[in-house]
XYZ file of C-alpha atoms in Angstrom:
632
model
C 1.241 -29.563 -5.632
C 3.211 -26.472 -7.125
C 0.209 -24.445 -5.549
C 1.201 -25.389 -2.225
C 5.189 -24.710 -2.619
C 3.857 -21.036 -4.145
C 3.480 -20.418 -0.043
C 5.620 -23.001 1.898
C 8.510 -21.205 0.199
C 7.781 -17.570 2.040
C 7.110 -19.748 4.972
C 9.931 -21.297 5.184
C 11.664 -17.985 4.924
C 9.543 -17.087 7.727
C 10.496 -19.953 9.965
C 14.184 -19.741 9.373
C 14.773 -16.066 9.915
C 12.123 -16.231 12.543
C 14.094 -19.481 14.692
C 17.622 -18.691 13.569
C 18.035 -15.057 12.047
C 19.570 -13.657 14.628
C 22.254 -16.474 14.713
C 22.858 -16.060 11.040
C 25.700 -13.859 9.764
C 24.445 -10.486 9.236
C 23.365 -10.324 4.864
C 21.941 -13.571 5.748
C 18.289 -12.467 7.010
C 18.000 -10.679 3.942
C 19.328 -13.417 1.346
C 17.325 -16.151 2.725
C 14.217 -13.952 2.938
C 14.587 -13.063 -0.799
C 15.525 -16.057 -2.019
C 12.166 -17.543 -0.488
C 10.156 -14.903 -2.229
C 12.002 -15.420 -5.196
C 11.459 -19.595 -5.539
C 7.985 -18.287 -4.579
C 7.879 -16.244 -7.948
C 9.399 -19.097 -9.603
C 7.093 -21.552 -8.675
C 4.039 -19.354 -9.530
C 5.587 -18.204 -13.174
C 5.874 -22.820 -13.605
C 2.144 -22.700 -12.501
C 0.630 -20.017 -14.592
C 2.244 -22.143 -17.833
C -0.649 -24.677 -17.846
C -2.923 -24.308 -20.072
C -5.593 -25.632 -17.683
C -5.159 -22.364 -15.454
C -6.237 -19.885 -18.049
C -8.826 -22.385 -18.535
C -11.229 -24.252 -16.222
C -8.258 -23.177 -13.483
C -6.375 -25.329 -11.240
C -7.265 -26.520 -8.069
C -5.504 -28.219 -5.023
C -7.923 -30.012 -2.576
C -5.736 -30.494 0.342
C -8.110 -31.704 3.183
C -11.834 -31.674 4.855
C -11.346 -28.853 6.939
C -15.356 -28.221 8.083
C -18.178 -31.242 7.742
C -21.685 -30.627 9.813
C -24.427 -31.554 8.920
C -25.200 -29.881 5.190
C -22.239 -27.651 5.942
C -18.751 -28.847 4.686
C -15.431 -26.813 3.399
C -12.412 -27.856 2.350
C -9.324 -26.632 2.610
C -8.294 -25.791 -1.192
C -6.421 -23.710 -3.611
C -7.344 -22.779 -6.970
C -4.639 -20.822 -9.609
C -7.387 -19.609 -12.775
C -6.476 -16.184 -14.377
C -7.770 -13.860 -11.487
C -5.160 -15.601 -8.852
C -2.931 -16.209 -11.338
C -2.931 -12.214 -12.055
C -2.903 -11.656 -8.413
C -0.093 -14.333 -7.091
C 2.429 -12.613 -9.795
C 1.771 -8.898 -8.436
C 2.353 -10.394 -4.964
C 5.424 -12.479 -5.308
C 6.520 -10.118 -8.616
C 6.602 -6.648 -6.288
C 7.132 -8.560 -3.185
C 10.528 -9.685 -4.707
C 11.874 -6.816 -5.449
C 10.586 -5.128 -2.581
C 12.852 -7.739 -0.366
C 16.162 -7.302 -2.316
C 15.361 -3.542 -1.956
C 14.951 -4.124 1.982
C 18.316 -5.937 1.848
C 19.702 -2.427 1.490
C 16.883 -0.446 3.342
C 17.707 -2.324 6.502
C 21.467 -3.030 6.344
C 22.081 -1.467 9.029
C 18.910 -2.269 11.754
C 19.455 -4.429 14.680
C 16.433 -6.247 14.216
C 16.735 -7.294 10.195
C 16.202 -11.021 11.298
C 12.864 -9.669 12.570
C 11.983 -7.937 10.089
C 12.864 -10.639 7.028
C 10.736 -12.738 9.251
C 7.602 -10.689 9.604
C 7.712 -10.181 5.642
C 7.988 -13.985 4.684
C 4.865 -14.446 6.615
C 3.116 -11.352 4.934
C 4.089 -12.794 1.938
C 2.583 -16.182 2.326
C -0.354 -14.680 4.062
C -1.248 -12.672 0.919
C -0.842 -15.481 -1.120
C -2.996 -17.914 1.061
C -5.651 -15.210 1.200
C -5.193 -15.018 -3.297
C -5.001 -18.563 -3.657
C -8.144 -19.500 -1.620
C -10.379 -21.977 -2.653
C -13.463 -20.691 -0.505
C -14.117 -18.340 1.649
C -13.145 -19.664 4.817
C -9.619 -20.129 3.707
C -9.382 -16.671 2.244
C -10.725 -15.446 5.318
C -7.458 -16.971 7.621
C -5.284 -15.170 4.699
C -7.434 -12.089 5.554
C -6.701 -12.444 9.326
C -3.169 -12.719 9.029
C -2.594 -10.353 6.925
C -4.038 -7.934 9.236
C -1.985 -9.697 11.816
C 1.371 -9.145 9.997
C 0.495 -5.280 9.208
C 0.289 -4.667 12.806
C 3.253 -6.511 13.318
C 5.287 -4.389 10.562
C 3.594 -0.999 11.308
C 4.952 -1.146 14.944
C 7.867 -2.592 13.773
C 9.613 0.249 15.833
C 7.164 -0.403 18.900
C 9.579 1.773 21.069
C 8.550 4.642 19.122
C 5.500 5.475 20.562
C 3.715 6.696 17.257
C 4.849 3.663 15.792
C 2.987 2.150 18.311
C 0.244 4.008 17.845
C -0.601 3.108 14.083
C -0.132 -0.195 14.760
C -2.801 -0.677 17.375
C -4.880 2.458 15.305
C -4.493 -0.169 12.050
C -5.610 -3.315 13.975
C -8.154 -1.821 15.712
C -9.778 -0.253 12.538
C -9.625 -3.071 10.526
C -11.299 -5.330 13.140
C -14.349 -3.058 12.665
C -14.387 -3.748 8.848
C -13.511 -7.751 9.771
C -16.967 -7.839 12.204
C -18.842 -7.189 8.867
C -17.086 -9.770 6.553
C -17.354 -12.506 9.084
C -21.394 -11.458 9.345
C -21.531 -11.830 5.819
C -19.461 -14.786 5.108
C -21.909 -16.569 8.388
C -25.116 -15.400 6.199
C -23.265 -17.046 3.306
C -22.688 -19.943 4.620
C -26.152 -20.310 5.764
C -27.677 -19.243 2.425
C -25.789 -21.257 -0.057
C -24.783 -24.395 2.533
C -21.442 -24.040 1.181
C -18.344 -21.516 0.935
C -16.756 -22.530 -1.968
C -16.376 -20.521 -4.961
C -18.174 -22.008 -7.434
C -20.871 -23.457 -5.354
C -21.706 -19.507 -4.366
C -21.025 -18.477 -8.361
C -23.683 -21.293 -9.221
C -26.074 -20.198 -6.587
C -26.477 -16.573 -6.960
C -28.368 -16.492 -9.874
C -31.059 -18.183 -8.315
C -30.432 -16.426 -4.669
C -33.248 -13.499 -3.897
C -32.180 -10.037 -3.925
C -32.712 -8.681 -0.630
C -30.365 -11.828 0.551
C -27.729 -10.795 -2.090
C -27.767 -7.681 -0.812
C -27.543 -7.923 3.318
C -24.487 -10.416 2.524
C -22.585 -7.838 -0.144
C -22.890 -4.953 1.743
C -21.396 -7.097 4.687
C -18.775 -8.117 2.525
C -18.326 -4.894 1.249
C -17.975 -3.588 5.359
C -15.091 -5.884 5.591
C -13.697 -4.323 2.488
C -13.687 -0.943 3.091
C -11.495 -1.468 6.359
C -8.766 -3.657 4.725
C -8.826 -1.810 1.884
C -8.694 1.635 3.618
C -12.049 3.301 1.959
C -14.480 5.682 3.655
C -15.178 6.111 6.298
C -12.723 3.276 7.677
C -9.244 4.639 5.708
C -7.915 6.235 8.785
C -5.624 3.959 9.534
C -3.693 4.071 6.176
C -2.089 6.792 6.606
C -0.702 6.429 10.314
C 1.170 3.076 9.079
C 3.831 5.535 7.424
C 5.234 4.806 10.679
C 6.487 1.301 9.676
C 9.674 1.262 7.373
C 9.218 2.445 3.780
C 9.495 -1.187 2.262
C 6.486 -2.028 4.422
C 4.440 0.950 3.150
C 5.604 0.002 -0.521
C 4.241 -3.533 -0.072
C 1.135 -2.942 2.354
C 0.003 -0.351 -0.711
C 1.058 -1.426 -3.217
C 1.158 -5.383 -4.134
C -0.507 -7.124 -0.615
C -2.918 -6.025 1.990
C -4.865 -2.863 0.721
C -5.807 -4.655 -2.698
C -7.340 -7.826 -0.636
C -10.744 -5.630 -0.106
C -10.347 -4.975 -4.687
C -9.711 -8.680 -5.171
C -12.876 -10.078 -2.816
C -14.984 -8.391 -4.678
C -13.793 -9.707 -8.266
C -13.799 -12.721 -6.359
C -17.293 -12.911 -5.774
C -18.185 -10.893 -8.904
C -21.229 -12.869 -9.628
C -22.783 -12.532 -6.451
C -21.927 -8.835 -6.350
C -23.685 -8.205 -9.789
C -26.640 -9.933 -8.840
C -26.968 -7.186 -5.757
C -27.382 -3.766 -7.916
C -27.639 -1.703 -4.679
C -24.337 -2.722 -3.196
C -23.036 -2.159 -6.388
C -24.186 1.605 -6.645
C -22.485 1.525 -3.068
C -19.366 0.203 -3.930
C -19.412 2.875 -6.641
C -20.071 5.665 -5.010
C -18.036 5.231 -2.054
C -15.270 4.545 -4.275
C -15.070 8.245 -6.265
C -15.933 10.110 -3.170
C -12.763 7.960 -1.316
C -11.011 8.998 -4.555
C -11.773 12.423 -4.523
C -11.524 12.878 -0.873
C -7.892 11.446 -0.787
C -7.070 13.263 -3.389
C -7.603 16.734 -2.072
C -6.087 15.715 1.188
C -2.864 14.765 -0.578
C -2.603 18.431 -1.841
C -1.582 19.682 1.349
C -0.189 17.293 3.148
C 4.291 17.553 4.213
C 5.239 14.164 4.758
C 6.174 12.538 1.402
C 5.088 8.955 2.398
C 1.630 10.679 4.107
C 1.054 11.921 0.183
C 1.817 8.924 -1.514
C -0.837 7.240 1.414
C -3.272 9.060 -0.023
C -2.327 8.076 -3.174
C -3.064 4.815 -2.629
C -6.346 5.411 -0.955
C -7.220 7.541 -4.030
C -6.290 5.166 -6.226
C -8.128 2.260 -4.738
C -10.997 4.034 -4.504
C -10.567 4.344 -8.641
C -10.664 0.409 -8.097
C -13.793 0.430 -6.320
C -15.724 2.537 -8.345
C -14.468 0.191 -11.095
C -15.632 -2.623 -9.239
C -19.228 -0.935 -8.785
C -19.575 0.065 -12.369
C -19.402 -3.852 -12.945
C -15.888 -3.274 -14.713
C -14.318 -5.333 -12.754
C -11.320 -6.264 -15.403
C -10.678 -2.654 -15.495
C -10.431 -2.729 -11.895
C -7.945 -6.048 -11.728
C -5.842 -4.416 -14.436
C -5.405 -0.854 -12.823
C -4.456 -3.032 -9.340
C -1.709 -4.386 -11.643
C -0.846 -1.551 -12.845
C -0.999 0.534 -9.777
C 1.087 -2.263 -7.454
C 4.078 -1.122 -9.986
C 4.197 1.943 -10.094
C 3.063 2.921 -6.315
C 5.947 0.487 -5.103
C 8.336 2.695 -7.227
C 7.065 5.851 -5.481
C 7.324 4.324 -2.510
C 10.839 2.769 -2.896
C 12.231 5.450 -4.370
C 10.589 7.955 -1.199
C 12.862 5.318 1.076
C 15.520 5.999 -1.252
C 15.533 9.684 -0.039
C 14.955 8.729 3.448
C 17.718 6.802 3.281
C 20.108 9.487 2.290
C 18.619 12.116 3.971
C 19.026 10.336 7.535
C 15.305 9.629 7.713
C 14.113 13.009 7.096
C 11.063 12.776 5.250
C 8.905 16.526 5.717
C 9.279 18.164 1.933
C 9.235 21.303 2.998
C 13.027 20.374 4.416
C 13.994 18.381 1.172
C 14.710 19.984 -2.376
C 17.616 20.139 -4.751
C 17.901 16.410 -4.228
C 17.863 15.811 -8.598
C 21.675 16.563 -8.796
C 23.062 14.323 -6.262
C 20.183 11.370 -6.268
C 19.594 11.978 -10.322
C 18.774 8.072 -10.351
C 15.775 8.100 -7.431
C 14.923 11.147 -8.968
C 14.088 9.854 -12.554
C 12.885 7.065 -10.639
C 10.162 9.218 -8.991
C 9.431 11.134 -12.006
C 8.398 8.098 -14.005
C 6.081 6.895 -11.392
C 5.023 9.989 -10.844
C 4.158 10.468 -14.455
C 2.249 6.765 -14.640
C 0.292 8.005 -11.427
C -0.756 11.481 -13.394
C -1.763 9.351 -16.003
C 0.832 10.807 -18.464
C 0.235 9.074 -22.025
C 1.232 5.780 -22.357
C 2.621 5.182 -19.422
C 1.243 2.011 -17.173
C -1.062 4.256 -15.295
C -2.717 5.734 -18.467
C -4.203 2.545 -20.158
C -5.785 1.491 -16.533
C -7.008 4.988 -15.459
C -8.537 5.410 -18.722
C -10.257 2.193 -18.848
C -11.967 3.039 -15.981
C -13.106 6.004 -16.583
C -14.067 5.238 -19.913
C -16.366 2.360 -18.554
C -18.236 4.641 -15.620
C -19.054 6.901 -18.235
C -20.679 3.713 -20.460
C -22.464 2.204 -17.081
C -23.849 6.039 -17.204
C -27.599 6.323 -16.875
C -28.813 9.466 -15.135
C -27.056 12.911 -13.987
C -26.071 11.147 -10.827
C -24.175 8.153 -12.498
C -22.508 10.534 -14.533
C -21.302 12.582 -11.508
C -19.486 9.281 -10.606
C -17.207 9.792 -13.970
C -17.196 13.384 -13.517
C -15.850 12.356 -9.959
C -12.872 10.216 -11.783
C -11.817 12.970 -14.303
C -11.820 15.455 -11.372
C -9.710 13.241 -9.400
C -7.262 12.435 -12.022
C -6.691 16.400 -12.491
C -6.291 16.581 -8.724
C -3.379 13.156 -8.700
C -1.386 15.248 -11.200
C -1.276 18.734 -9.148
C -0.406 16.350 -5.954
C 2.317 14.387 -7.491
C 3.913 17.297 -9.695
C 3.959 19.243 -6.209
C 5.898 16.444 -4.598
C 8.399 15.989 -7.136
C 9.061 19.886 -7.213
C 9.002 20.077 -3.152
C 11.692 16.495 -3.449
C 14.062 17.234 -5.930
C 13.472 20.552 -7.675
C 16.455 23.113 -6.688
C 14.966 25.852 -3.333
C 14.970 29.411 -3.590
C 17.734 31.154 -1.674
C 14.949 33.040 0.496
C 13.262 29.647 1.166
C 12.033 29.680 4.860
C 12.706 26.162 5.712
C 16.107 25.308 3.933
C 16.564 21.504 3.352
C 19.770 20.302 4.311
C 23.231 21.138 2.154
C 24.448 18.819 -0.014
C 28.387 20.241 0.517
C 27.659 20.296 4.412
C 25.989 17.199 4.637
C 23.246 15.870 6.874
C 22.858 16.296 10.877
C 25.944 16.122 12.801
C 28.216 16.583 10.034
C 27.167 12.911 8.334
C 27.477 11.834 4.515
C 24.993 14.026 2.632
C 22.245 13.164 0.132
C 23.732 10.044 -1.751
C 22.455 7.561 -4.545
C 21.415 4.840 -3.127
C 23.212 1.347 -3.087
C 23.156 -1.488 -6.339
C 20.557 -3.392 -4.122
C 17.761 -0.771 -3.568
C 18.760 0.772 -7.127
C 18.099 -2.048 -9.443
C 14.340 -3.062 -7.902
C 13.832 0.946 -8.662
C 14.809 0.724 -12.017
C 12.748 -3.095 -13.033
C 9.679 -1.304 -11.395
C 10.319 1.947 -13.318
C 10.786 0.216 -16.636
C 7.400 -1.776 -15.889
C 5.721 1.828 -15.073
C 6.540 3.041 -18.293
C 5.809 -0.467 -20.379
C 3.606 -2.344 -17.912
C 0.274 -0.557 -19.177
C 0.369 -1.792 -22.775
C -0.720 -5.227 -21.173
C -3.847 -3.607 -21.404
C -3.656 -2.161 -24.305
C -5.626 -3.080 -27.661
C -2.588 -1.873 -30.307
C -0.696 -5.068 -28.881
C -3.931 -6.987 -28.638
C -4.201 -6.522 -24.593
C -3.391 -9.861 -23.479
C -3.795 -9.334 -19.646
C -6.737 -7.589 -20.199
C -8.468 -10.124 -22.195
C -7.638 -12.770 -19.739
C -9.347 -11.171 -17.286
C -12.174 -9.919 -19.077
C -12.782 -13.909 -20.364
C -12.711 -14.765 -16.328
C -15.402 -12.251 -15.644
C -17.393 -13.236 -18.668
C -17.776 -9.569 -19.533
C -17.890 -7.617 -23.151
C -14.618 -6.855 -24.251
C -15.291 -2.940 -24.585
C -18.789 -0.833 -24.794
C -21.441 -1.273 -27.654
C -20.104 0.321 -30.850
C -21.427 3.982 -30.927
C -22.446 3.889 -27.772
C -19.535 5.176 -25.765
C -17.410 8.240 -27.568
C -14.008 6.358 -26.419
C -11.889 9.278 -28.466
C -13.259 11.945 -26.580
C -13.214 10.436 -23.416
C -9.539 9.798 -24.073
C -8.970 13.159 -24.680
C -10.639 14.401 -21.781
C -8.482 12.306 -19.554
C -5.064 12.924 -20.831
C -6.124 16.912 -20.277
C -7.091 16.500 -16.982
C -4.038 14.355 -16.610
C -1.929 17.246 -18.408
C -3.819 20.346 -16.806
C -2.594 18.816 -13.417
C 0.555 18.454 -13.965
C 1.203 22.286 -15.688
C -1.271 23.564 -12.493
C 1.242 22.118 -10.253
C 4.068 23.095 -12.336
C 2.914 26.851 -12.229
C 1.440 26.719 -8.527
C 4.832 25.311 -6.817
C 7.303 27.029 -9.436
C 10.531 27.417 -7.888
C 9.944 25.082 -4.509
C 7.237 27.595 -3.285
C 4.462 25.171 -1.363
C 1.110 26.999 -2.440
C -1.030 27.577 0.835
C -4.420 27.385 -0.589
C -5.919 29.373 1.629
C -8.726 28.657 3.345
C -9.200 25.722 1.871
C -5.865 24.741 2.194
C -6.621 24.782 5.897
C -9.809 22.823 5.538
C -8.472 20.064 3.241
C -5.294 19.758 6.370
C -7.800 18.816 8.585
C -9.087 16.452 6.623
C -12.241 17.540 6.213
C -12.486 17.466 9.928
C -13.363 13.518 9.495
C -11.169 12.262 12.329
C -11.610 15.727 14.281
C -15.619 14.307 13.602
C -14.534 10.408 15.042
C -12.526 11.858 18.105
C -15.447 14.281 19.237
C -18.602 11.425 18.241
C -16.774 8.361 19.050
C -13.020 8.803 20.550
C -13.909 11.204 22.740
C -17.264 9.504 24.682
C -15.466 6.111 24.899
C -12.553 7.347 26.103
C -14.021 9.876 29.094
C -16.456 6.553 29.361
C -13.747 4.528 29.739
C -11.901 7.288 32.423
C -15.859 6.872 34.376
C -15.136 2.946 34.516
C -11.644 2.943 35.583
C -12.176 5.704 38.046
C -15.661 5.695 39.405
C -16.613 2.248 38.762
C -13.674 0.026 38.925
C -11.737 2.127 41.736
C -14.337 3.499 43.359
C -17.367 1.120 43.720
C -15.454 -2.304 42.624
C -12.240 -1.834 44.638
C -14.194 0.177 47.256
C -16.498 -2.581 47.728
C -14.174 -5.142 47.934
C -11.538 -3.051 49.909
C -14.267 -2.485 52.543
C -15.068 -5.882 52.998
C -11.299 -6.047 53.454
C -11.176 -3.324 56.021
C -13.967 -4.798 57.916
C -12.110 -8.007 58.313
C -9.140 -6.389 59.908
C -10.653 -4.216 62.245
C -12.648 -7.332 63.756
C -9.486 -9.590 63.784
C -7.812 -6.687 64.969
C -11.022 -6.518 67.984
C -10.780 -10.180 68.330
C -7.061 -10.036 68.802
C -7.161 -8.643 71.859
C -8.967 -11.316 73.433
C -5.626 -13.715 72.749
C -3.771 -12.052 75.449
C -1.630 -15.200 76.079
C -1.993 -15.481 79.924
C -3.445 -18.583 81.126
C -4.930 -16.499 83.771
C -6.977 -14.620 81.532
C -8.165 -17.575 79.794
C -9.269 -19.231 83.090
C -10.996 -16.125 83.822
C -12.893 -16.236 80.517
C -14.049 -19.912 81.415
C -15.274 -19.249 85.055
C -17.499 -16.159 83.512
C -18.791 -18.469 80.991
C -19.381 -21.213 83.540
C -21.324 -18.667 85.739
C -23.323 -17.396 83.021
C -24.231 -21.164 81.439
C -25.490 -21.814 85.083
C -27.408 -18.802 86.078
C -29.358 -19.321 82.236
C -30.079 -22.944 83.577
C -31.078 -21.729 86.709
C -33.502 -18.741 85.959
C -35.338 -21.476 83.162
């Protein structure tokens, strides 16, 4: 039963904000939508101390749901050390991220809204975790993507707000179209959509099967969890408030794509095509982000592609069959991308929503606080030794270089160390651009501390206790959280996992040269960060020439979608509307109108109204019935 209070708590957080926010007294919204997360968190920390969940797991049948035929499905929950891992990033992150919201959205009208929407994201991440089968994870799926939309055009009368929200919905229904394919071809393959049963099966299940319904799967994945070529909406949902950005990347929606897959890990590994795939579209989405993040202005636009960088470090875990390496760099990541993120809102916040870096800088003195803040997720990002982001990074590419067999596997792991040089430069840029102290000559000056902000307001400020402290817990789990992973303290997490999964605990001996691969991580993680150091000494942004100007464009992808696929549908679209609808439709149907008129209008005038007239009419009919019957 404590499985099912692990979401009725967010919902009821949802319901009451949602019926009676706005009625409440103004904290209120906030407090109540906290405090649901929070008994949430507390619930899920009572669960995870049975010993049966780190076990055979625990499961919650609630009801039949589907029974036809062969076909049944229940509606169930099950807590075993994946969830379990999972429901404590979500309720863990999404805690803090709420009391930090408290703060974040003091001030906004529509905080009652907004406390609301978040319960429900909440609950719908953990009903999409805690699934028993398939076709309960898949209404967690759905409403996730529902409550995204929701929260991206949280500000719908912004019109780019809007924008991303629609962009995000639309996007992600394209990836959704696969998963529900593939879940259908499940559910006739296997008769069944529970977890186990499809575990149990896919041993015995033929290959080319295995594969039509992965890479389906894996369509539905790379939209929800923003991956080539369907990450475009990822970025454009910066428009939301930074609290949503921190929790859509880091702890809920984007990771749902990272955690189907472990879900279904034995059905993936039994498909060695889709998991060369899954591979390989994860390090090129890695390396791809990456480079775009080099150039990009907006501060929450470079810590999107962050996260699309860094999931695609997930996937290409995932593919490698590492999947523990992959669950414990989610962890990892979900901590110390929130910080980023929280801490960018933290500047926002005190620099009246100004966000472009090339008008920030010199923002270490007065916000010295968000600044170490940044700097420490930063550094776990880079990969900076020892820090959370280290142990996971490393893992990873540690076991792509041990799944190795052939120049093009090892390009893979080549891909991952490149990347990993490319996340320092990024992130080193955008804490020089943020707080580092501008030039005098500098051509866009950010905004003076002494003067303060537009129209004379308060200038850059610390933030308040209730955004600061959720910075600091997530900082100090940055800097500590990676040696869950870690074999010095006997890697507890990790071992969980890798128990679940059923995989070897690390390569063969011998096989793998673990110290050297170390090393060449922490220099690529340490040549970043001095490259960026040197290239944007003293605030200067580094143009990058040329291709500077072809990673802004983004390697012309979307300039690619709007002249193949935006373009045609929407000039098709203008034919329809125009041509068809207005002209042949509504022509049609307006002539038919016309032609109705004109004869009443013809017929009218034989209703003159004078009896005279009428009797008239009757005598010329009489004459002409009797001179037919005559000339018979």
């Amino acid at each position: 039963m404590v499985l099912l209070f692990i979401i009725l708590f967010p919902l009821a957080g949802w319901l009451i904000n949602g019926f009676a926010g706005g009625r409440l007294p103004p904290r209120a919204p906030g407090l109540v939508g906290s405090a649901s997360v929070g008994l949430s968190l507390t619930a899920a920390l009572v669960a995870v101390q049975q010993p049966e969940v780190w076990r055979e797991g625990l499961t919650a049948s609630l009801f039949t749901w589907i029974s036809a035929g062969e076909f049944s499905a229940r509606a169930s929950l099950v807590l075993d050390p994946l969830s379990a891992v999972m429901t404590l990033v979500v309720t863990g992150v999404g805690f803090l991220i709420h009391i930090y919201s408290i703060g974040y959205m003091a001030e906004d009208p529509g905080k009652s809204r907004y406390f609301a929407y978040l319960n429900l994201f909440i609950a719908s991440m953990l009903v999409l975790v805690l699934a028993g089968n398939l076709l309960v994870m898949f209404v967690g799926w759905e409403l996730v993507g529902l409550c995204s939309y929701l929260l991206i055009g949280f500000w719908f009368d912004r019109e780019r707000a809007a924008d991303a929200g629609r962009k995000a919905f639309i996007v992600n229904r394209i990836g959704d179209a696969g998963f529900l394919l593939g879940i259908l071809l499940l559910a006739v393959t296997v008769k069944s959509l529970d977890f186990k049963a499809i575990a149990d099966a896919s041993s015995s299940m033929a290959v080319p099967v295995a594969t039509a319904i992965t890479l389906l799967l894996f369509v539905g994945a790379t939209g929800k969890s923003a991956q080539l070529p369907l990450h475009v909406w990822l970025p454009d949902a910066m428009e939301g408030p930074t609290p949503v950005s921190a929790l859509i990347h880091a702890a809920t929606m984007v990771t749902a794509g990272v955690y189907m897959i472990g879900r279904l890990h034995p059905l993936f590994t039994q498909a060695e095509l889709t998991l060369g795939v899954v591979a390989a579209v994860g390090a090129a989405t890695a390396f791809f982000a990456a480079t775009v993040a080099l150039v990009e202005h907006d501060l929450k636009r470079v810590l999107a592609y962050s996260t699309i960088s860094q999931l695609g470090y997930m996937f290409l875990a995932m593919g490698v069959a590492a999947a523990p390496a992959g669950m414990f760099h989610l962890t990892t990541h979900a901590v110390f991308k929130a910080l980023l993120f929280l801490a960018a809102g933290s500047v926002m916040h005190a620099m009246h929503g100004v966000i472009d870096m090339r008008r920030l800088g010199g923002l270490a003195r007065p916000m010295r606080w968000t600044a170490l803040g940044f700097v420490i997720g930063a550094a776990a990002l880079a990969g900076f030794p020892f820090t959370a982001g280290f142990f996971s990074k490393d893992l990873i590419l540690e076991r792509a270089f041990a799944h190795a067999r052939g120049w093009g596997s090892y390009l893979l792991w080549a891909a991952g160390v490149a990347t990993a040089f490319i996340t320092a430069v990024y992130i080193t840029r955008a804490a020089i651009l943020t707080f580092a102290p501008p030039p005098s000559h500098h051509d866009h000056p950010p905004f003076d501390s002494a003067q303060g902000g537009p129209s004379g307001s308060r200038g850059p400020h610390e933030a308040p206790p209730e955004m600061g402290w959720p910075m600091a817990a997530l900082a100090a789990l940055s800097l500590g959280g990676g040696f869950l992973g870690a074999s010095a303290v006997g890697a507890p997490l990790l071992h969980s996992l890798e128990r679940f999964f059923n995989s070897a605990p690390e390569p063969e001996a011998g096989a793998v040269p673990v110290l050297a691969l170390t090393l060449v991580s922490v220099s690529a993680a340490l040549a970043g960060m001095l490259a960026g150091l040197w290239l944007y000494r003293g605030r200067r942004d580094a143009s990058l020439s040329a291709l500077g100007q072809f990673l802004s464009h983004k390697w012309y992808i979307e300039d690619l979608y709007n002249a193949a696929i935006v373009g045609p549908l929407r000039r098709g679209a203008q034919f329809l509307a125009s041509t068809v609808e207005l002209g042949i439709i509504d022509g049609a149907v307006i002539g038919v109108a016309g032609a109705v008129r004109q004869a009443g209008a013809s017929f009218r005038r034989f209703q003159t109204g004078y009896v005279r007239n009428y009797a008239a009419v009757l005598l010329a009919g009489t004459v002409l019935l009797l001179g037919y019957w005559l000339t018979r």
